[in-house]
C-alpha positions as a printed Julia matrix, in Angstrom:
121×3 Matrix{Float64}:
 13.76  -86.97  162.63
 10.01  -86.49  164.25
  9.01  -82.38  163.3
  8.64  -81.45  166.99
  5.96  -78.05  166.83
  8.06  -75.49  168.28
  7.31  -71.77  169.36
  9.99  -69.22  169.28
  9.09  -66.71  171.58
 11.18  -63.36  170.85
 11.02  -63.92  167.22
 12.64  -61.17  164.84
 13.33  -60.58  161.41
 17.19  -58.85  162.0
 19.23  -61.8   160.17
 22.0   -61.35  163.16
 20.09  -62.28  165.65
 19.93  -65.82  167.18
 16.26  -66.02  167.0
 15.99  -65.26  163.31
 18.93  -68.22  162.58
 16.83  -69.93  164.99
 13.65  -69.94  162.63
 15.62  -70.61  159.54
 16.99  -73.71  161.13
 14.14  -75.2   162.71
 12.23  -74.62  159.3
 15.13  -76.43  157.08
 15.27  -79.28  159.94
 11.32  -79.89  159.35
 10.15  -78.68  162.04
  6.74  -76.87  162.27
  7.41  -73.5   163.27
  5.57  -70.83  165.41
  6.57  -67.52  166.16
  5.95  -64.11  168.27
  7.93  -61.0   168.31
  7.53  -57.61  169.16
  7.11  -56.76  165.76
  5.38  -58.36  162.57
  7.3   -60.15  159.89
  8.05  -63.08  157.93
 11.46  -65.66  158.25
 11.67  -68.46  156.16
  7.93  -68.58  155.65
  7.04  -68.32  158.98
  4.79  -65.16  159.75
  5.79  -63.37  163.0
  2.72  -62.36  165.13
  2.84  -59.22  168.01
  0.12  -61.19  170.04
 -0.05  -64.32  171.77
 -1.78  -66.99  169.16
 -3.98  -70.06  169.8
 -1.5   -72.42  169.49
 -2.29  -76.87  169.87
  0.27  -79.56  170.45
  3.57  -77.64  170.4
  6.22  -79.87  171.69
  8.86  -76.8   172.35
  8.7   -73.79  173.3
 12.22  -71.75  172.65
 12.76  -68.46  174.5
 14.78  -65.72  173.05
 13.03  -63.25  175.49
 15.48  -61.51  178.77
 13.34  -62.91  182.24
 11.5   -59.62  182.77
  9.24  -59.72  179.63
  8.83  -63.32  179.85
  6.32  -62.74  182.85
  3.95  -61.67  180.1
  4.27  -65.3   178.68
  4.06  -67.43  181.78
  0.3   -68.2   181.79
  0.36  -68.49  177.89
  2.97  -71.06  178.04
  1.44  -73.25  180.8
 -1.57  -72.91  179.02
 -0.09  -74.15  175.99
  1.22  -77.07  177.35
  4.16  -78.18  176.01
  6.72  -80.76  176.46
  9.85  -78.72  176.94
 10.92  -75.24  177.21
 14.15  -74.21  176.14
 16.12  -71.33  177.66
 18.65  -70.0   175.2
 21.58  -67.96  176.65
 20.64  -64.7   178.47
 16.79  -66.08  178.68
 17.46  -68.38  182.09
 14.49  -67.75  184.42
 14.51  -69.79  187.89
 10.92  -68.27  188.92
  9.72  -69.88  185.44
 11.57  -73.12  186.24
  9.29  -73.1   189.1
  6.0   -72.78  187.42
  7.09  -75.3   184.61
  8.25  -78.05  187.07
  4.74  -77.14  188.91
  3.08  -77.78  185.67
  4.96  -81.04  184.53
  6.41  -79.14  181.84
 10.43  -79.48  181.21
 12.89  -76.61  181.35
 16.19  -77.29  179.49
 18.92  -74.64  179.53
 20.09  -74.79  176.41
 20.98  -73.34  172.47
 18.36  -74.25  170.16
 20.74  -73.61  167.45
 23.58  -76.09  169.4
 20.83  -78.98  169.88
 19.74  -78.71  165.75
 23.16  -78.92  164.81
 24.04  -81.51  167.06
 20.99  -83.21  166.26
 19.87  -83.0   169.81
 16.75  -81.65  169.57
C-alpha cells in the first residue's frame, strides 16, 4: 500500500474519540501522519499542533471538525493542495464542496476509519 500524507484536522488525544483511533490507524497502516487540534498532544507518535503548520505534498486531508470551525481551515486547505478531502460523519460541508471542486481538489464523504479497514483508502 502507497503511505498517502494525510492531515487530520480536529485531532485529539481522548482515546474515544474517532479522530484519535483515526491517528492510531493511519500510523499502523504506514501512512505519514499530520495533525491539528485544539489542544497540544501526542498519538501514536504523532505530535498534535494548535496552529495551522507548513505542510508539502499531503495527499488527504481528513476532517473531524463540525462545518462552522472548518471556515477557519478553508484557505489553509486549498492552499495545501491536496488530492482528496475526506468528510467523516457530522463534518459534511456543501459550501466547502464548493471551494474544493473550484480548486480541483476531491471531496469524499466518507469514514477514514471504514476506508483503512476496508483497505479503501
Amino acid at each position: 500500500m502507497k503511505n498517502k500524507k494525510t492531515l487530520v484536522l480536529g485531532a485529539t488525544t481522548k482515546p474515544d474519540r474517532y479522530a484519535y483511533r483515526a491517528i492510531n490507524m493511519l500510523v499502523q497502516k504506514g501512512h505519514t501522519v499530520l495533525a491539528i487540534g485544539q489542544n497540544t498532544g501526542e498519538v501514536a507518535g504523532v505530535k498534535i499542533y494548535t496552529k495551522a503548520i507548513p505542510v508539502k505534498n499531503i495527499d488527504t486531508v481528513t476532517l473531524y471538525l463540525n462545518p462552522s470551525r472548518q471556515r477557519d481551515y478553508y484557505n489553509y486547505i486549498i492552499e495545501a493542495q491536496p488530492k482528496r478531502v475526506v468528510f467523516n460523519p457530522g463534518t459534511e460541508n456543501p459550501e466547502l464542496y464548493q471551494l474544493l471542486e473550484l480548486n480541483n481538489i476531491k471531496a469524499e464523504v466518507a469514514c477514514t476509519l471504514v476506508l483503512l479497514a476496508t483497505n479503501q483508502y
